[in-house]
CSV table of C-alpha atoms in Angstrom, one decimal:
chain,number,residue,atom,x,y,z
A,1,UNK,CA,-31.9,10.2,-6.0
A,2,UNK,CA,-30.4,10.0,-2.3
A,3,UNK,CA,-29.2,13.6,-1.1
A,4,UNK,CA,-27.6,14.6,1.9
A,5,UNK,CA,-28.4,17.8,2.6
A,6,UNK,CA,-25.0,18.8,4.8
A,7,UNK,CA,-21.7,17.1,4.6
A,8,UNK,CA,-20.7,15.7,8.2
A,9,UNK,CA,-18.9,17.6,10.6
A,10,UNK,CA,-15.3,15.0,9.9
A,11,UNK,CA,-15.8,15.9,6.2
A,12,UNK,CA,-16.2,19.8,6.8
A,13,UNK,CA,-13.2,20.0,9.3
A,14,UNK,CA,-11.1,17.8,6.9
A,15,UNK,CA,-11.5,20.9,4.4
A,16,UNK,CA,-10.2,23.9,7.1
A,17,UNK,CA,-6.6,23.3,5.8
A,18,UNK,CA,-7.7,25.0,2.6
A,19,UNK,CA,-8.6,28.2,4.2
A,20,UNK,CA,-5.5,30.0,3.7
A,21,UNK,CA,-5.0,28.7,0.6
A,22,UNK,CA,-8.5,29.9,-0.4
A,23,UNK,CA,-8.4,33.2,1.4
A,24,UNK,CA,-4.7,33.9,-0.8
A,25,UNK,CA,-6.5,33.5,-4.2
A,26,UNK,CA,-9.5,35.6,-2.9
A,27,UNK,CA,-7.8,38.5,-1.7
A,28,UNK,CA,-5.5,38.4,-4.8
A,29,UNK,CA,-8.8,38.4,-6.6
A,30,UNK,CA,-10.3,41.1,-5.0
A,31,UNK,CA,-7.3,43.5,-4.7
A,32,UNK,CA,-8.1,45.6,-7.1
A,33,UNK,CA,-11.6,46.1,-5.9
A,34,UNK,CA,-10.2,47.1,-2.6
A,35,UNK,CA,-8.0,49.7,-4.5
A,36,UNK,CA,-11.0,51.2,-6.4
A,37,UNK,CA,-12.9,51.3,-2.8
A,38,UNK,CA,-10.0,53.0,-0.9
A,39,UNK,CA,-9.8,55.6,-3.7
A,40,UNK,CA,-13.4,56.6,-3.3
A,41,UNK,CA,-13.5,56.1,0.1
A,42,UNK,CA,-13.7,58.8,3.2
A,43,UNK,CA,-9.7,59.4,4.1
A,44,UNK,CA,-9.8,58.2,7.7
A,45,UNK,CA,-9.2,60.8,10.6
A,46,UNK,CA,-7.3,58.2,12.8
A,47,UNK,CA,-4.4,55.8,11.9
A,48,UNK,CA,-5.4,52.5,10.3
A,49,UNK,CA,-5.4,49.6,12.9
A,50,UNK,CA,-2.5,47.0,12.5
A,51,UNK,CA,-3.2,43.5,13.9
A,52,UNK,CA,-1.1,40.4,14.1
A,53,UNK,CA,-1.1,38.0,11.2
A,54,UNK,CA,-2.3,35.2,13.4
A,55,UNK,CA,-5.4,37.6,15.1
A,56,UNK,CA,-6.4,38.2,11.3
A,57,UNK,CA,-6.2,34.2,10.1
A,58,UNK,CA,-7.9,33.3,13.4
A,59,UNK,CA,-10.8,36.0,12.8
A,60,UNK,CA,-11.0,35.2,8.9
A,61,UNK,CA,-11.3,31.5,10.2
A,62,UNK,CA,-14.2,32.0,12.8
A,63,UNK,CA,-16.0,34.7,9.8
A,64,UNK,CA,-16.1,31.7,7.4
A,65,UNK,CA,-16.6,28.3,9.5
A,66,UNK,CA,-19.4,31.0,11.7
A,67,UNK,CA,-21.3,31.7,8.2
A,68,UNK,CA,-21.4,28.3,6.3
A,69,UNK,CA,-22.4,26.3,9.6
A,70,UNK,CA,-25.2,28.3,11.1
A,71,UNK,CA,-26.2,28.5,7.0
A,72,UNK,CA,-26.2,24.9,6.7
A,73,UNK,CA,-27.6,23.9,9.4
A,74,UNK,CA,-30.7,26.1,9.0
A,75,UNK,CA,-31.2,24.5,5.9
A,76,UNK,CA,-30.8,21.0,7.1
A,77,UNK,CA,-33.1,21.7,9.7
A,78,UNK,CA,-35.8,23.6,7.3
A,79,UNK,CA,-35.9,20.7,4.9
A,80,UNK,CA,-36.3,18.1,7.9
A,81,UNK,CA,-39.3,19.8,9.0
A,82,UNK,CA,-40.7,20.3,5.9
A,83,UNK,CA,-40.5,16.6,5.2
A,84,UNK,CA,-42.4,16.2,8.1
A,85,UNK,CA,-45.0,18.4,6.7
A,86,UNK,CA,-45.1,18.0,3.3
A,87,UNK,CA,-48.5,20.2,2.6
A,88,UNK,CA,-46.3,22.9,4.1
A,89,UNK,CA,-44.1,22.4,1.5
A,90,UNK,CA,-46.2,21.8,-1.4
A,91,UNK,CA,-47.8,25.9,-0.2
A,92,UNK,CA,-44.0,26.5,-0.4
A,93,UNK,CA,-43.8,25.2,-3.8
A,94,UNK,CA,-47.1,27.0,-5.0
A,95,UNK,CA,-46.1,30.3,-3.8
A,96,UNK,CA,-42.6,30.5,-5.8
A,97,UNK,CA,-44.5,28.7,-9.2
A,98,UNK,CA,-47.4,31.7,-9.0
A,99,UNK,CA,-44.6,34.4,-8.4
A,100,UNK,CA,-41.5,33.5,-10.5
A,101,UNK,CA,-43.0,30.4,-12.6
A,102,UNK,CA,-41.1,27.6,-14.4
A,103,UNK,CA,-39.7,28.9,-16.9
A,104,UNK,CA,-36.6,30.5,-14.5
A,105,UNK,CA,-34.3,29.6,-12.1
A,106,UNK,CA,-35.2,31.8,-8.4
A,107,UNK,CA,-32.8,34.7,-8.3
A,108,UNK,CA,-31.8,36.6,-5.4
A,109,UNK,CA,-34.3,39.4,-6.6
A,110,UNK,CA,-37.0,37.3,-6.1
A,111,UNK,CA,-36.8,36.8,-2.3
A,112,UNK,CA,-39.2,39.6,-1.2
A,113,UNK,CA,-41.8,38.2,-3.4
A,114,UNK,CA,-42.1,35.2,-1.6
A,115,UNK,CA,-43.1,35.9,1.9
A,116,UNK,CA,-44.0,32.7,3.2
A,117,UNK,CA,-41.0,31.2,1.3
A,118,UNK,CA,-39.6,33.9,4.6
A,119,UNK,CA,-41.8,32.9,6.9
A,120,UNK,CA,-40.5,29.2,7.0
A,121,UNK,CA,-36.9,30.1,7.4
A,122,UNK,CA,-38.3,32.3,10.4
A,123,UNK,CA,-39.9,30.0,12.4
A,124,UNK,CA,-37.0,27.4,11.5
A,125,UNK,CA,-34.9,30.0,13.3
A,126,UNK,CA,-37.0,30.3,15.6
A,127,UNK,CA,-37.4,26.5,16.8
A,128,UNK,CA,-33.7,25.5,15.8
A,129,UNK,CA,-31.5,28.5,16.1
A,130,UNK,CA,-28.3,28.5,14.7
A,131,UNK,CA,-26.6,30.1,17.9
A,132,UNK,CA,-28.6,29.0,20.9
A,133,UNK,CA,-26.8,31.1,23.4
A,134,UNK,CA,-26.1,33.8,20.6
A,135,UNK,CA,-22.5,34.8,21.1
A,136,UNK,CA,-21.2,36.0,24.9
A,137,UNK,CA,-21.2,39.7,25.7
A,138,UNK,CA,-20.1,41.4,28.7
A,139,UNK,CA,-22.0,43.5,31.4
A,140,UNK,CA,-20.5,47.1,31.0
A,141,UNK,CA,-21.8,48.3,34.3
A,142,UNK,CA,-23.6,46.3,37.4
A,143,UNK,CA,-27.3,46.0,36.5
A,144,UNK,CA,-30.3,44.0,37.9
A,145,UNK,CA,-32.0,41.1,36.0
A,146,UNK,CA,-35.1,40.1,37.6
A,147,UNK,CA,-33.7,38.7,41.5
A,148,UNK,CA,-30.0,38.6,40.4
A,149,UNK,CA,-27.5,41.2,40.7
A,150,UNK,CA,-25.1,41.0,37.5
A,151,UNK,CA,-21.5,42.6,38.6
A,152,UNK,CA,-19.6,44.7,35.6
A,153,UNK,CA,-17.9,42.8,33.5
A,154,UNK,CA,-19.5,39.6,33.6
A,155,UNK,CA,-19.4,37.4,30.7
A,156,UNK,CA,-23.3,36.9,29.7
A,157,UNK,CA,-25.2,34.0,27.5
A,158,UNK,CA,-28.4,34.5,26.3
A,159,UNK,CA,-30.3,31.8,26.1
A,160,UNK,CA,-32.5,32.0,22.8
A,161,UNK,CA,-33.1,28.8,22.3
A,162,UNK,CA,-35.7,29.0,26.0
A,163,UNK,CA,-37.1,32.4,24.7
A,164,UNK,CA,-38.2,31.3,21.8
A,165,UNK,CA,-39.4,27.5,22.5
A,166,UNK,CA,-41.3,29.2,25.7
A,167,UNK,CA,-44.6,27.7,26.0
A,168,UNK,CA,-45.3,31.3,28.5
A,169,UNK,CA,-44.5,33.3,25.1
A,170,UNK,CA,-45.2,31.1,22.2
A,171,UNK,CA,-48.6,29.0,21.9
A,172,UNK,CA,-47.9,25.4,21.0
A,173,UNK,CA,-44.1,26.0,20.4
A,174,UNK,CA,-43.3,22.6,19.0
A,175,UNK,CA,-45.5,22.6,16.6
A,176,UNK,CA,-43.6,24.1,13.2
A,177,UNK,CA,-46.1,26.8,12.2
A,178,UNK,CA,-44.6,29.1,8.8
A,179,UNK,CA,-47.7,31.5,9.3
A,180,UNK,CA,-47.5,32.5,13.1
A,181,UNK,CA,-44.3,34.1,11.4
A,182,UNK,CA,-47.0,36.5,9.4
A,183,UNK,CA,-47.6,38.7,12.3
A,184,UNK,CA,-44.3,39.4,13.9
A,185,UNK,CA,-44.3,42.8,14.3
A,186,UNK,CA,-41.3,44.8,12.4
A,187,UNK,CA,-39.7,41.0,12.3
A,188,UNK,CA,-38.8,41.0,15.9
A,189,UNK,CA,-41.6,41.5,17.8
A,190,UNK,CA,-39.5,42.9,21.0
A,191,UNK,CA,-37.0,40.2,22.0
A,192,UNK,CA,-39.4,37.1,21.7
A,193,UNK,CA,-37.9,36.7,18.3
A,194,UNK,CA,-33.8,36.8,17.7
A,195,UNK,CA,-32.0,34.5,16.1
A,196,UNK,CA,-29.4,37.1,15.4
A,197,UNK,CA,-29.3,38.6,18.3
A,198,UNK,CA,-30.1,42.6,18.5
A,199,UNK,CA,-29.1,46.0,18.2
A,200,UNK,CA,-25.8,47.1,17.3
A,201,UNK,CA,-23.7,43.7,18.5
A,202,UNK,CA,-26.2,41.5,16.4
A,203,UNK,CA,-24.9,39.5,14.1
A,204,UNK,CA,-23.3,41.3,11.3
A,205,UNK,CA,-24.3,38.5,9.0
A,206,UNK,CA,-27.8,38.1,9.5
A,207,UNK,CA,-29.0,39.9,5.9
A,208,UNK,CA,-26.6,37.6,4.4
A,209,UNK,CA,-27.6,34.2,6.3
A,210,UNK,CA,-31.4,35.4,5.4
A,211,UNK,CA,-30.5,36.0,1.4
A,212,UNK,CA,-28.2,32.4,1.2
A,213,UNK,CA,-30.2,30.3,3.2
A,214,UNK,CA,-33.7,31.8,1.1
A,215,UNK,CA,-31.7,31.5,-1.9
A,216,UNK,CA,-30.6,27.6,-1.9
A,217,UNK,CA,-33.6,26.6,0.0
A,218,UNK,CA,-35.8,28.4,-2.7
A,219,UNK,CA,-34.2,26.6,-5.6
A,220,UNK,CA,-34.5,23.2,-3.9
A,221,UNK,CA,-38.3,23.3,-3.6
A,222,UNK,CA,-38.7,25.3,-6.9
A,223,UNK,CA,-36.6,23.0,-8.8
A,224,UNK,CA,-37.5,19.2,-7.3
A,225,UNK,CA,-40.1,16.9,-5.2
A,226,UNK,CA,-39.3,15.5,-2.1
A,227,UNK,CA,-40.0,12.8,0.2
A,228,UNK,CA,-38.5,11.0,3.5
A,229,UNK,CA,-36.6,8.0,3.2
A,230,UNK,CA,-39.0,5.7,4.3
A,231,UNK,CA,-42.3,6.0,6.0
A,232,UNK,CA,-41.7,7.1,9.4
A,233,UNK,CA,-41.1,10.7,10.1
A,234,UNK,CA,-37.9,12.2,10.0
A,235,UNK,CA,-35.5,12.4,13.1
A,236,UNK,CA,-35.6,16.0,15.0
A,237,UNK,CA,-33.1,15.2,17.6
A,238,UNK,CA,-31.2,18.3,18.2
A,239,UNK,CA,-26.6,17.4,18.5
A,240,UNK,CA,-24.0,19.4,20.5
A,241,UNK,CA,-22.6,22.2,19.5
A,242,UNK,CA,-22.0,26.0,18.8
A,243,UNK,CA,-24.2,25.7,16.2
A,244,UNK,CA,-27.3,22.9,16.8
A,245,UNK,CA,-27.0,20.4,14.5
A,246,UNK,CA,-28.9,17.5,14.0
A,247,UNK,CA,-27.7,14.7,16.0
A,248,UNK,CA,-28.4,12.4,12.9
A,249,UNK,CA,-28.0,14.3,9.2
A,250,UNK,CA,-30.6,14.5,7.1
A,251,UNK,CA,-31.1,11.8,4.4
A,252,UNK,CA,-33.7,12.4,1.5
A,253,UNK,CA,-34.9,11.3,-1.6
A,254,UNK,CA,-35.8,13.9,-4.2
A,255,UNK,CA,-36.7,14.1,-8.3
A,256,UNK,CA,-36.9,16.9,-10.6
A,257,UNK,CA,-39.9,18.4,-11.3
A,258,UNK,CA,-41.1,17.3,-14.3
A,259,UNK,CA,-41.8,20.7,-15.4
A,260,UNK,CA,-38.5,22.0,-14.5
A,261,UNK,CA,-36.2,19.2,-16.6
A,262,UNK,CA,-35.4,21.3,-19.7
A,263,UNK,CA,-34.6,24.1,-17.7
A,264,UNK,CA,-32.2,22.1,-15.6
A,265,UNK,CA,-30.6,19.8,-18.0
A,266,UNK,CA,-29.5,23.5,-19.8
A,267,UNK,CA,-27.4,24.1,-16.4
A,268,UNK,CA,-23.7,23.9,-16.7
């Protein structure tokens, strides 16, 4: 079987007409769920902020293009390098067959039992983030950085993607390494590691991004074998964009696991 992991960028922009349509039949879906929360919710203290119709579409827009991007990319990027090193994978494969088995699909719930499952989606971030330059902030009062004097209110970019493919901070930071990952204190070790950016105006989504992207990547290597497209390794070329995608998407072949066909021919 031939599997593209990603749909191309043309393909996913030919879809943002939908949105509205989409986001109408969610929130008439969850309207009564918002009722139930509002009832049992604090009563606010200040006056609930109105915002223009288009200020709402435009931030429901960048919400839901900003979480299935950086989502799919990671996993693009994940399975390309673990193509590339397939024993990695095969340890990958191990680890969720000892911890959840065969005779299940990986659930959500199983996530925390599969530490180097989180390991590789770590140092994926870490070597391919999905915002290089995070998002931009502004200087609330004139600091110092190293020789440079940075005025207030100056738009700032932080440059992740140096940090964390340093060869002064990381040893050998090419090479894709799932168990470096293993001693990164409290997941961050200060600001070496960041993907999501940090402290309060880090990305809102990044428990989220961690559970989807740990979630479909899971079931991928739990539920088939893989192999490149020929014998050469894959292409790691890094593309344009907000984002970092692959300059060329990933083609692969894969096959159910033999041991996993009755459970998957059951799916509907």
């Amino acid at each position: 079987m031939m599997f593209t992991i990603v749909i191309s960028n043309k393909e996913s922009h030919a879809h943002v007409p939908m949105i509205p349509e989409l986001k109408s039949l969610a929130l008439k879906n969850m309207s009564s769920w918002m009722d139930e929360l509002n009832d049992v919710s604090t009563p606010r203290k200040v006056p609930p902020l109105s915002l223009p119709i288009q200020q709402t579409k435009d931030d429901d827009r960048t919400l839901l293009l900003a979480g299935t991007d950086t989502s799919s990319g990671t996993m693009e990027w994940a399975m390309s390098l673990l193509l590339n090193h397939p024993e990695i994978l095969k340890k990958a494969q191990a680890e969720i067959d000892g911890s959840i088995g065969q005779e299940r699909l990986l659930e959500e719930s199983d996530l925390s039992k599969l530490p180097y499952l989180h390991c590789i989606i770590s140092e994926t971030l870490r070597m391919y983030p999905a915002g290089p330059l995070l998002v931009p902030h502004e200087s609330s009062e004139e600091c110092i950085v190293g020789s440079y004097t940075i005025p207030r209110g100056t738009m700032l970019l932080v440059n992740i993607w140096a940090i964390q493919n340093d060869p002064k901070i990381w040893v050998d930071p090419t090479e894709f390494r799932p168990a470096r990952m293993e001693r990164i204190e409290g997941g961050r070790d200060g600001f070496k590691l960041m993907p999501f950016g940090s402290g309060r105006r880090g990305c809102p989504g990044e428990s989220l991004g961690m559970r989807m992207v740990g979630l479909a990547l899971g079931s991928l290597i739990q539920c088939f074998e893989w192999e490149r497209v020929g014998e050469e390794m894959g292409d790691m070329e890094e593309g344009t964009g907000l984002t970092l995608p692959k300059a060329k998407p990933l083609l692969a072949k894969c096959t159910p696991r033999s041991t996993m066909l009755d459970l998957l021919s059951h799916l509907r």
